[in-house]
Amino acid sequence: MTDAQRRILACTCRGTMPLDGKALNAACGQAVGELHEELCRAGIDSFRRAAAQGHPFTVACTQEAPLFTEVMEEDGSDAAVTYVNIREQAGWAEQARSTTPKMAALLAEAMVEIEHATSVTMKSEGVCLIYGHDEQAIEAARQIAGRLDVTVLLTKPGDIIPPRLMDIPIFKGSIARAAGHLGAFEIVVDDYAPLIPSSRAALAFEAGKNGASSRCDMILDLTGGAPLFPSHERRDGYFRPDPGNPAAVQKALFDMTDLVGEFTKPRYVNFHADLCAHGRNQKTGCTRCLDVCPASAISSAGDVVAIDPYLCGGCGTCHSVCPTGAASYAMPPSASLLARLRTLLSAYREAGGKKPVILVHDERHGAEMISLMARFGRGLPANVIPFAVNEATQTGLDLLSGALAYGASHVAILVSPTKRGELTGLAQQAGLAETIMAGLGYDSGRVSVLVEEDPDALEAQLFALPGMEPAPAGDFLPMGGKRAVLSLALTHLHDAAPAPVDTIQLPTGAPFGTLKVDTEGCTLCLSCVSACPTGALTDDPDRPFLGFQEDACVQCGLCKATCPEQVIALEPRLNFTAEARAVQPIKQEEPFECVRCGKPFGTKGSVERIVAKLQDHPMFSDPAALERIKMCEDCRVIVQFENGNNPFAGKARPLTRTTDDYLREREEGLAEGSLTGKDGSKKT
């Protein structure tokens, strides 16, 4: 939500940027009051008066935010204040006099309420492992031994002079495996051995053993070798400075001493298991998030994936590639970003801005680059509007298509070269957006990924961007899940396209598409229906039927993996027709009716195929056996027991013999013996 009447305090920063008060007032809806020359100094009383009123207000300055916060604390004000940087992002630029629409857009965007992410808690007791191979590791341990519980592990140590005072535990060994995070690291060490106290000229150790395990709260890696973790810079509690850079080592030691106690970490990604298309019935389908996660924070957990919030570094690549929205970025949620974009581009357009370019960047690398361009170069072009996100790599097709549908002529994503290993998902999404835009007849080159750390080079690239006409701006609300937002944005782009087409062929792995089913080989077993995680495949409880709704398909491949006849193939494409939003029949048959009772069961084609295949089999040489295949499950059982033909019957069970039987037989034997002589002659 925005507050159009919120008071805005702005200044020219001692005349270093030209502000047109009347134009800015008109662009912001008469919300900007008197312009100040130096709000943070001579005009501080204006800030005090605005804060004293207790109403939310906006200050068009971020540099002096600490000073303004201190003033509010002194005055006891609890008014909600928002700080916006219009100086480096607009006013300090070669084209500063043309940046009024951009300033109005930035101020309007700042009024959008953002939903905050939840957090997880990590606890550290200060148990620290320093992993190195020479005296540097021992010296580093001594510096922080008074603050942390330190242990030194030396891998393949050379000749190291023993310390005169053994005040730090020193061991030898090489870390074979490492897992965990701040407060919960677990390591396995090979060639593990304790120090021999009698070491004289050089450190000596006992005989080593493999497979020793230990736990610690943080790790300082001074080996200079391969990192212990993938995407190690995102692993909380793991420090890996360049051992040849003393300043970097000292900074790591300084940071480590503060990591004792309880700490909160944002839960960057919300996971909705009911939307996950990873697997069904031990069959694997979508693995997009598993394929791109650089921190190994995602693992398979059967039919769904599991995201470890403690290992997650917040790069957002899982969100960008997830086709269903099961993995959704939470800092902030995608809906909040799109609401900001909608407000930003609407305000820019209403203020008279033309051909806006959205520059997506993070607050660390991107904001610093923008500041350097403003201070030492030409600054940003007047139509390039910075759009800050937590991580540039979280950008997905929903954000790209949303920006273009809201009226952006171009979207540029600025990424630090240190994030090259995390660009796979972003590159896929940018390529997909380009394919769709080109397929609809828009000019190519609407999306670009700028991997740059040189402000001058970035500045040149931004000024060289072609001035393309944007699509007519849409005004739809970013409501619903990821698929719903994508549908709204892509439908608008299609309706406004220079050359709209019904379908666009997409590359393999795209989250849209249809199925090719060999209907001759399909037996309508409906295994694919039970496996489909999105409901794209449907059946009919009253008749043999297989239907497909294309706009619900995410091309996870579970239907293909599940089909026992292997008659399903995937076809990635984007279908804009009305048929894609309705269930279309793939195959339907008449049910087969039981030849005995008339009850419908199975499909006519399936039963007839089974009869045709089995009629020459020796087990079905009896016509009655073949006829039973044409009966329902109840009638088959009844027929088996009719006419005394019990298929489960065996030989007659012997009668149980009792004592009376034995006594009777004995009496009968005695009676017979009394009538017969010893020589066998009968007596008379």
XYZ file of C-alpha atoms in Angstrom:
684
model
C 0.000 0.000 0.000
C 1.160 3.579 -0.607
C 0.372 6.803 1.182
C 0.118 9.523 -1.466
C -0.267 12.240 1.190
C 2.842 11.282 3.157
C 5.062 14.301 3.733
C 8.386 14.280 1.849
C 11.452 16.219 2.994
C 14.010 16.890 0.257
C 17.041 19.112 -0.198
C 19.476 20.053 -2.936
C 22.448 18.861 -0.851
C 23.962 22.348 -0.806
C 23.125 22.882 -4.468
C 25.008 19.855 -5.758
C 21.928 18.539 -7.536
C 19.335 20.586 -9.423
C 15.870 19.971 -8.015
C 12.844 21.493 -9.694
C 10.520 22.034 -6.742
C 7.383 22.696 -8.784
C 7.988 19.786 -11.126
C 8.758 17.426 -8.257
C 5.643 18.588 -6.407
C 3.539 17.928 -9.496
C 5.166 14.552 -10.114
C 4.649 13.464 -6.508
C 1.061 14.652 -6.241
C 1.731 17.828 -4.202
C 3.400 15.753 -1.498
C 6.762 17.570 -1.448
C 6.994 20.651 0.699
C 9.643 23.351 0.679
C 13.006 22.287 -0.732
C 15.947 22.700 1.623
C 19.527 23.490 0.848
C 20.906 21.412 3.707
C 18.244 19.457 5.571
C 20.751 17.650 7.785
C 22.248 20.890 9.097
C 20.497 24.232 8.584
C 17.127 22.611 7.970
C 17.217 20.145 10.846
C 14.338 21.952 12.577
C 12.071 21.034 9.657
C 12.958 17.409 10.259
C 12.243 17.796 13.985
C 8.817 19.281 13.286
C 7.900 16.495 10.869
C 9.034 13.840 13.342
C 7.169 15.510 16.209
C 3.859 15.227 14.362
C 4.073 11.446 14.659
C 2.852 10.765 11.118
C 4.825 8.639 8.642
C 7.071 10.746 6.416
C 9.879 10.323 3.886
C 13.349 11.849 3.813
C 15.051 12.033 0.416
C 18.474 11.213 1.826
C 20.176 8.032 3.018
C 23.654 9.304 3.822
C 22.554 11.183 6.953
C 20.053 8.577 8.154
C 22.136 7.875 11.326
C 22.025 11.572 12.224
C 18.274 11.800 11.679
C 17.733 8.660 13.753
C 19.780 10.172 16.585
C 17.712 13.361 16.473
C 14.499 11.347 16.744
C 15.854 9.429 19.725
C 16.781 12.682 21.447
C 13.296 14.090 20.847
C 11.534 10.851 21.785
C 9.777 10.602 18.442
C 8.541 7.229 17.218
C 7.236 8.376 13.832
C 7.796 5.995 10.937
C 10.378 7.476 8.597
C 11.575 6.141 5.235
C 14.885 7.165 3.670
C 15.303 7.373 -0.118
C 18.495 7.988 -2.083
C 17.682 10.422 -4.872
C 21.171 11.921 -4.920
C 23.455 9.142 -6.213
C 20.569 7.449 -8.029
C 19.317 10.556 -9.835
C 20.549 14.017 -8.778
C 24.284 13.441 -9.128
C 24.322 12.692 -12.832
C 25.158 14.231 -16.158
C 21.458 14.170 -17.045
C 20.326 15.368 -13.624
C 17.937 18.004 -14.998
C 15.916 15.266 -16.690
C 15.603 13.037 -13.632
C 12.440 14.455 -12.045
C 10.315 11.479 -13.218
C 12.914 9.101 -11.788
C 12.953 10.947 -8.444
C 9.168 10.817 -8.285
C 9.276 7.090 -9.018
C 11.878 6.417 -6.319
C 9.885 8.385 -3.755
C 6.653 6.608 -4.656
C 8.342 3.214 -4.473
C 9.614 3.943 -0.971
C 6.043 4.218 0.294
C 5.186 0.611 -0.611
C 4.919 -1.538 2.499
C 7.203 -4.560 2.412
C 6.535 -7.862 4.144
C 9.515 -8.920 6.239
C 11.037 -12.387 6.311
C 11.055 -14.630 9.358
C 14.324 -15.772 10.910
C 16.119 -18.758 12.424
C 18.405 -18.725 15.462
C 21.998 -19.927 15.666
C 23.976 -20.241 18.903
C 27.764 -20.022 19.199
C 29.788 -20.624 22.349
C 33.032 -19.409 20.797
C 34.689 -22.761 20.085
C 37.008 -21.937 17.204
C 39.180 -24.088 14.949
C 42.073 -22.444 13.109
C 43.128 -24.564 10.163
C 46.521 -23.791 8.634
C 49.945 -25.193 7.905
C 52.541 -22.903 9.514
C 53.304 -20.320 12.203
C 50.626 -17.970 10.820
C 47.864 -20.221 12.190
C 49.498 -20.352 15.630
C 49.967 -16.571 15.740
C 46.342 -16.005 14.695
C 45.188 -18.335 17.467
C 47.165 -16.399 20.061
C 45.521 -13.127 19.036
C 42.017 -14.360 19.795
C 42.730 -16.917 22.506
C 41.587 -14.463 25.167
C 38.155 -14.126 23.548
C 37.539 -17.567 22.044
C 38.191 -21.209 22.838
C 40.806 -21.850 20.142
C 42.342 -25.023 18.735
C 44.950 -25.134 15.958
C 44.952 -27.890 13.339
C 48.024 -27.954 11.072
C 47.800 -29.796 7.779
C 51.089 -31.193 6.455
C 53.182 -28.860 8.636
C 56.778 -28.171 7.769
C 59.557 -27.342 10.187
C 57.854 -25.138 12.739
C 59.759 -23.954 15.804
C 57.837 -25.057 18.914
C 56.280 -22.206 20.918
C 58.071 -21.456 24.176
C 54.729 -21.560 25.998
C 52.198 -24.182 24.950
C 49.113 -22.107 25.766
C 47.160 -23.211 22.675
C 46.192 -26.806 21.757
C 47.996 -27.772 18.546
C 47.255 -30.874 16.480
C 48.205 -32.243 13.107
C 45.700 -33.459 10.516
C 43.855 -32.778 7.271
C 40.111 -32.145 7.143
C 38.589 -34.858 4.959
C 34.957 -33.784 5.358
C 33.210 -30.768 6.807
C 29.552 -29.941 7.313
C 27.395 -27.557 9.313
C 27.189 -23.856 10.008
C 27.871 -21.280 12.703
C 27.514 -23.001 16.044
C 27.246 -26.495 14.581
C 30.247 -27.407 12.437
C 31.236 -31.059 12.221
C 34.585 -32.135 10.764
C 36.300 -35.446 10.042
C 40.105 -35.368 10.193
C 42.576 -37.782 8.628
C 46.170 -38.199 9.819
C 45.053 -36.770 13.162
C 47.769 -36.634 15.824
C 48.471 -34.633 19.018
C 51.641 -32.647 19.562
C 54.593 -34.295 21.326
C 55.441 -32.048 24.315
C 59.156 -32.838 24.013
C 59.396 -31.318 20.533
C 62.717 -29.477 20.406
C 63.916 -27.966 17.132
C 60.644 -28.489 15.271
C 57.132 -29.516 16.131
C 56.737 -33.291 16.274
C 53.534 -35.262 16.492
C 52.345 -38.700 17.520
C 51.437 -41.310 14.919
C 48.403 -40.171 12.964
C 45.043 -41.891 12.608
C 42.214 -41.415 10.164
C 38.553 -40.707 10.740
C 38.811 -38.550 13.864
C 35.735 -36.340 14.314
C 35.155 -33.097 16.156
C 32.717 -30.207 16.500
C 33.247 -26.458 16.670
C 31.318 -23.208 16.358
C 33.461 -21.477 13.740
C 36.372 -22.214 11.411
C 39.200 -19.960 10.239
C 40.779 -21.501 7.138
C 44.301 -20.187 6.516
C 45.468 -23.033 4.284
C 45.003 -21.084 1.049
C 43.763 -24.286 -0.594
C 40.371 -25.355 -1.833
C 37.487 -24.187 0.395
C 35.856 -26.710 2.701
C 32.339 -25.771 1.512
C 30.663 -24.922 -1.781
C 29.737 -21.250 -2.044
C 31.889 -20.821 1.041
C 31.441 -17.057 1.275
C 27.799 -17.682 2.216
C 28.564 -20.209 4.965
C 28.006 -18.461 8.300
C 30.896 -19.044 10.696
C 33.404 -20.130 8.021
C 36.162 -17.610 7.307
C 38.620 -18.085 4.465
C 40.736 -14.956 4.018
C 43.729 -14.864 1.709
C 46.620 -15.926 3.968
C 48.879 -13.628 1.949
C 46.736 -10.601 2.845
C 47.413 -9.617 6.488
C 44.594 -7.060 6.487
C 42.063 -9.689 5.375
C 43.278 -12.102 8.060
C 42.995 -9.448 10.751
C 39.482 -8.530 9.619
C 38.444 -12.181 9.839
C 39.865 -12.436 13.371
C 38.056 -9.263 14.374
C 34.748 -10.544 12.983
C 35.143 -13.911 14.698
C 35.494 -12.407 18.153
C 31.965 -11.008 17.844
C 30.417 -14.389 17.065
C 29.660 -15.533 20.589
C 26.043 -15.765 21.709
C 22.738 -16.153 19.863
C 22.287 -14.795 16.364
C 19.311 -14.563 14.041
C 19.517 -15.270 10.354
C 16.778 -14.512 7.815
C 14.837 -17.438 6.456
C 15.506 -16.488 2.870
C 13.246 -19.072 1.258
C 9.773 -20.256 2.208
C 9.066 -23.790 1.076
C 5.578 -25.088 0.269
C 5.787 -28.869 0.049
C 2.312 -29.212 -1.470
C 3.530 -27.350 -4.576
C 6.781 -29.272 -5.001
C 7.086 -31.337 -8.196
C 10.295 -33.131 -7.237
C 8.950 -36.690 -7.144
C 6.068 -39.072 -6.672
C 6.061 -42.748 -5.727
C 9.860 -42.992 -5.784
C 9.999 -41.471 -9.281
C 12.072 -38.328 -9.759
C 10.622 -35.373 -11.631
C 11.745 -31.747 -11.217
C 15.321 -31.187 -9.973
C 15.747 -27.563 -11.008
C 16.484 -26.188 -7.521
C 18.837 -29.078 -6.732
C 20.745 -28.417 -9.935
C 21.410 -24.722 -9.295
C 21.828 -24.378 -5.501
C 25.479 -23.317 -5.020
C 25.520 -23.900 -1.249
C 24.259 -27.508 -1.236
C 21.463 -26.331 1.062
C 18.820 -28.320 -0.844
C 18.531 -32.084 -0.703
C 16.046 -34.689 -1.859
C 13.622 -35.814 0.843
C 11.575 -38.375 -1.053
C 8.741 -36.836 -3.032
C 9.779 -33.292 -2.064
C 13.024 -31.456 -1.442
C 14.297 -30.144 1.883
C 15.831 -26.675 2.220
C 18.153 -26.199 5.194
C 17.646 -22.570 6.340
C 20.944 -22.675 8.257
C 22.977 -23.510 5.139
C 20.969 -21.342 2.749
C 22.960 -18.254 1.792
C 20.024 -16.414 0.240
C 21.185 -16.352 -3.391
C 17.597 -17.012 -4.484
C 18.449 -19.203 -7.483
C 15.990 -21.854 -6.276
C 13.206 -19.278 -6.368
C 14.172 -18.071 -9.835
C 14.004 -21.554 -11.407
C 11.183 -23.156 -9.370
C 8.304 -23.674 -11.819
C 5.510 -23.914 -9.256
C 6.516 -21.406 -6.584
C 7.184 -24.154 -4.026
C 10.491 -22.437 -3.239
C 9.600 -18.764 -2.886
C 11.981 -16.004 -1.884
C 10.961 -14.365 1.367
C 13.288 -11.373 1.653
C 11.042 -9.856 0.526
C 8.338 -12.021 -1.082
C 7.938 -11.861 -4.833
C 4.555 -10.136 -4.510
C 6.186 -7.259 -2.627
C 8.826 -6.823 -5.321
C 6.205 -6.744 -8.047
C 4.131 -4.256 -6.072
C 7.214 -2.027 -5.863
C 7.787 -2.383 -9.605
C 4.189 -1.546 -10.384
C 4.300 1.603 -8.239
C 7.749 2.619 -9.493
C 6.944 2.383 -13.191
C 3.477 3.876 -12.797
C 4.848 6.946 -10.997
C 7.645 7.313 -13.561
C 5.179 7.163 -16.438
C 2.719 9.579 -14.822
C 5.556 12.051 -14.211
C 6.353 12.094 -17.925
C 9.208 9.587 -18.001
C 9.948 7.714 -21.205
C 11.526 4.342 -22.021
C 12.395 3.316 -18.456
C 15.212 0.835 -17.868
C 15.077 -1.161 -14.627
C 18.528 -1.812 -13.146
C 18.183 -4.729 -10.729
C 21.015 -4.780 -8.196
C 21.867 -5.820 -4.664
C 22.547 -3.380 -1.857
C 26.203 -4.322 -1.473
C 27.862 -4.474 -4.856
C 25.235 -2.623 -6.862
C 24.734 0.332 -4.532
C 28.494 0.842 -4.311
C 28.853 0.819 -8.099
C 26.041 3.356 -8.473
C 27.673 5.578 -5.858
C 31.049 5.469 -7.620
C 29.479 6.343 -10.979
C 27.665 9.293 -9.385
C 30.758 10.621 -7.629
C 33.409 10.132 -10.287
C 31.600 9.637 -13.598
C 28.537 10.594 -15.562
C 26.139 8.949 -13.131
C 23.156 6.906 -14.195
C 21.260 7.809 -17.362
C 18.021 9.658 -16.607
C 15.871 6.709 -17.702
C 17.793 4.029 -15.772
C 15.958 3.384 -12.494
C 17.812 1.392 -9.829
C 15.770 -1.401 -8.266
C 17.385 -2.875 -5.155
C 16.825 -6.516 -4.191
C 18.525 -8.677 -1.603
C 20.331 -10.742 -4.253
C 20.397 -10.085 -7.991
C 20.442 -13.838 -8.596
C 16.942 -14.158 -7.127
C 15.583 -12.584 -10.315
C 13.262 -14.971 -12.111
C 10.874 -14.963 -15.032
C 8.100 -13.579 -12.814
C 10.107 -10.430 -12.034
C 11.393 -10.024 -15.605
C 8.023 -10.483 -17.270
C 6.354 -8.351 -14.598
C 8.748 -5.453 -15.196
C 8.280 -5.622 -18.970
C 4.510 -5.898 -18.605
C 4.409 -2.876 -16.281
C 6.111 -0.760 -18.956
C 9.870 -1.210 -18.665
C 11.643 -1.068 -22.016
C 14.629 -3.030 -20.728
C 15.681 -4.951 -17.619
C 19.389 -5.045 -16.725
C 20.593 -7.238 -13.853
C 23.892 -6.172 -12.279
C 25.854 -9.024 -10.718
C 29.228 -9.010 -8.991
C 31.941 -11.089 -10.718
C 32.345 -12.940 -7.410
C 28.922 -14.501 -8.081
C 29.851 -16.081 -11.419
C 29.288 -19.542 -9.955
C 25.672 -18.645 -9.158
C 24.595 -17.390 -12.571
C 23.202 -20.600 -14.074
C 19.627 -20.048 -12.926
C 19.654 -16.332 -13.748
C 21.038 -16.983 -17.238
C 18.296 -19.551 -17.876
C 15.582 -17.136 -16.795
C 16.991 -14.257 -18.840
C 17.224 -16.488 -21.906
C 13.668 -17.687 -21.406
C 12.385 -14.107 -21.165
C 14.271 -13.170 -24.339
C 12.814 -16.163 -26.205
C 9.264 -15.209 -25.216
C 9.678 -11.527 -26.071
C 11.272 -12.293 -29.431
C 8.537 -14.853 -30.154
C 5.911 -12.146 -29.633
C 7.609 -9.768 -32.061
C 9.280 -7.430 -29.572
C 12.784 -6.136 -30.232
C 15.482 -8.496 -29.026
C 17.831 -7.497 -26.236
C 15.155 -6.627 -23.662
C 16.988 -8.403 -20.843
C 20.701 -8.273 -20.078
C 22.922 -9.642 -17.323
C 25.806 -7.299 -16.498
C 28.642 -9.054 -14.672
C 30.792 -6.054 -13.879
C 32.937 -4.562 -11.127
C 34.365 -1.570 -13.036
C 32.091 1.481 -12.603
C 33.340 3.075 -15.824
C 32.633 -0.066 -17.839
C 29.171 -0.389 -16.294
C 28.448 3.261 -16.996
C 29.403 2.822 -20.646
C 27.162 -0.228 -21.004
C 24.173 1.567 -19.471
C 24.543 4.602 -21.735
C 24.875 2.289 -24.733
C 21.572 0.511 -24.125
C 19.233 0.884 -27.109
C 16.242 3.134 -26.544
C 13.495 0.621 -27.294
C 9.829 1.421 -26.982
C 8.255 -0.450 -24.068
C 5.125 -2.511 -24.287
C 1.943 -0.626 -23.329
C 1.958 -0.683 -19.529
C -0.353 -3.034 -17.734
C -1.934 -2.245 -14.390
C -2.778 -5.718 -13.070
C -2.263 -6.440 -9.394
C 0.430 -9.024 -8.544
C -1.996 -11.385 -6.859
C -1.815 -15.145 -6.414
C 1.152 -17.462 -6.627
C 4.036 -17.473 -9.040
C 2.125 -19.182 -11.835
C -0.789 -16.773 -11.496
C 1.483 -13.728 -11.700
C 3.306 -15.190 -14.702
C -0.002 -15.794 -16.424
C -1.112 -12.198 -15.858
C 2.165 -10.705 -17.080
C 2.623 -12.967 -20.110
C -1.012 -12.603 -21.163
C -0.665 -8.817 -21.096
C 2.559 -8.962 -23.112
C 0.837 -11.229 -25.632
C -2.212 -9.001 -25.954
C -0.018 -5.932 -26.536
C 2.565 -7.710 -28.727
C 3.552 -6.372 -32.168
C 3.180 -9.870 -33.644
C 1.134 -12.042 -31.298
C 1.199 -15.780 -31.946
C -0.749 -18.624 -30.425
C 2.262 -20.678 -29.327
C 5.985 -20.136 -28.802
C 8.406 -23.044 -28.809
C 10.643 -22.980 -25.724
C 13.944 -24.664 -24.853
C 14.144 -27.874 -22.861
C 13.687 -27.222 -19.152
C 11.186 -24.392 -19.611
C 8.336 -24.472 -17.063
C 5.598 -24.389 -19.723
C 4.585 -26.975 -22.255
C 2.329 -29.732 -23.457
C 2.487 -33.525 -23.729
C 2.672 -35.815 -26.714
C 0.878 -39.065 -25.913
C 0.884 -42.121 -28.171
C -2.809 -42.854 -27.743
C -2.518 -46.212 -29.521
C -0.154 -47.449 -26.833
C -1.984 -45.786 -23.925
C -4.056 -48.242 -21.872
C -5.696 -45.544 -19.744
C -4.139 -46.994 -16.604
C -4.094 -43.391 -15.267
C -0.755 -43.809 -13.477
C 0.230 -40.431 -14.896
C -2.800 -38.779 -13.283
C -1.858 -39.969 -9.812
C 1.748 -38.836 -10.347
C 1.012 -35.340 -11.702
C 1.767 -32.830 -8.894
C -0.076 -29.865 -10.422
C -3.313 -31.469 -11.598
C -2.487 -30.873 -15.251
C -3.480 -34.474 -15.993
C -7.027 -35.397 -14.969
C -9.403 -38.337 -15.151
C -13.169 -38.858 -14.918
C -14.522 -41.049 -12.117
C -17.507 -42.061 -14.262
C -15.754 -43.200 -17.432
C -12.326 -44.109 -18.843
C -10.885 -40.667 -19.624
C -7.509 -38.907 -19.684
C -7.480 -35.119 -19.953
C -4.775 -32.446 -19.945
C -4.788 -28.762 -18.984
C -1.720 -27.179 -20.540
C -1.383 -24.006 -18.489
C -1.037 -26.127 -15.332
C 1.862 -28.211 -16.704
C 5.344 -27.371 -15.390
C 7.188 -29.976 -17.493
C 8.475 -31.810 -14.436
C 8.468 -35.124 -16.329
C 6.865 -37.204 -13.587
C 4.155 -38.435 -15.947
C 6.795 -39.579 -18.425
C 8.805 -41.328 -15.711
C 5.707 -43.027 -14.298
C 4.015 -44.210 -17.507
C 4.400 -48.028 -17.683
C 3.913 -48.043 -21.476
C 6.410 -45.179 -22.019
C 4.052 -43.385 -24.408
C 4.442 -39.837 -22.998
C 6.855 -37.194 -24.298
C 7.297 -33.570 -23.167
C 7.045 -30.604 -25.519
C 8.142 -27.247 -24.006
C 6.099 -24.384 -25.371
C 4.012 -21.403 -24.296
C 0.391 -21.565 -25.398
C -1.696 -18.386 -25.263
C -4.945 -19.872 -26.617
C -8.067 -20.431 -24.547
C -7.664 -24.184 -25.011
C -4.573 -24.067 -22.782
C -6.720 -22.957 -19.847
C -9.265 -25.762 -20.227
C -9.038 -29.515 -19.897
C -8.568 -31.088 -23.313
C -9.274 -34.802 -23.832
C -6.236 -36.925 -24.700
C -7.943 -40.297 -24.799
C -11.308 -41.660 -23.814
C -12.986 -45.025 -24.339
C -16.203 -46.810 -23.581
C -16.031 -48.923 -20.420
C -16.135 -52.686 -20.891
C -19.244 -54.275 -19.396
C -19.061 -57.561 -17.524
C -20.430 -60.365 -19.735
C -22.181 -61.904 -16.727
C -23.704 -59.013 -14.768
C -23.271 -55.997 -17.078
C -21.226 -53.987 -14.559
C -18.779 -51.577 -16.310
C -15.124 -52.179 -15.464
C -11.845 -51.345 -17.205
C -11.760 -50.056 -20.729
C -13.037 -51.820 -23.789
C -9.761 -51.532 -25.636
C -7.661 -52.819 -22.718
C -9.848 -55.888 -22.091
C -9.968 -56.748 -25.778
C -6.177 -56.462 -26.065
C -5.690 -58.733 -23.048
C -8.080 -61.345 -24.465
C -6.334 -61.220 -27.841
C -2.899 -61.747 -26.276
C -3.944 -64.587 -23.964
C -6.285 -66.614 -26.170
C -3.428 -68.798 -27.464
C -1.838 -69.280 -24.055
C -2.053 -72.877 -22.677
C -3.508 -71.644 -19.390
C -6.485 -70.208 -21.261
C -7.146 -73.102 -23.628
C -10.398 -73.656 -21.749
C -12.951 -71.173 -23.197
C -14.388 -70.722 -19.676
C -11.018 -69.399 -18.426
C -10.851 -66.900 -21.259
C -14.433 -65.878 -20.587
C -13.585 -65.050 -16.971
C -11.252 -62.264 -18.202
C -14.366 -60.535 -19.520
C -16.006 -60.538 -16.097
C -15.814 -58.030 -13.265
C -13.916 -58.873 -10.101
C -17.030 -60.128 -8.299
C -18.304 -62.386 -11.052
C -14.922 -64.059 -11.511
C -15.046 -65.260 -7.911
C -18.653 -66.418 -8.137
C -18.060 -68.413 -11.314
C -15.063 -70.145 -9.793
C -17.276 -71.635 -7.037
C -20.286 -72.507 -9.142
C -21.177 -76.186 -9.952
C -18.951 -77.453 -7.179
C -15.882 -76.252 -9.033
C -13.846 -74.971 -6.150
C -10.393 -73.961 -7.421
C -9.066 -74.001 -3.871
C -10.348 -77.516 -3.047
C -7.829 -80.296 -2.297
C -8.110 -83.971 -1.320
C -10.633 -84.925 1.348
C -9.215 -84.438 4.803
C -8.852 -87.709 6.847
C -11.292 -88.219 9.717
C -9.977 -87.525 13.158
C -9.323 -90.786 15.086
C -10.312 -90.932 18.737
C -9.874 -93.405 21.612
C -13.299 -94.846 20.916
C -12.153 -95.724 17.394
C -9.157 -97.621 18.693
C -11.228 -99.475 21.375
C -13.870 -100.427 18.851
C -11.301 -101.808 16.450
C -9.700 -103.837 19.249
C -13.031 -105.364 20.292
C -13.780 -106.230 16.703
C -10.380 -107.909 16.409
C -10.870 -109.949 19.612
C -14.276 -111.088 18.509
C -12.911 -112.269 15.202
C -10.037 -114.115 16.933
C -12.362 -116.178 19.212
C -13.997 -117.752 16.165
C -10.712 -118.805 14.577
C -8.336 -121.523 15.872
C -4.650 -121.263 16.213
C -4.226 -123.328 13.105
C -6.599 -121.026 11.246
C -9.542 -123.469 11.276
C -12.876 -122.066 12.177
C -14.658 -123.319 15.260
C -18.262 -124.417 15.193
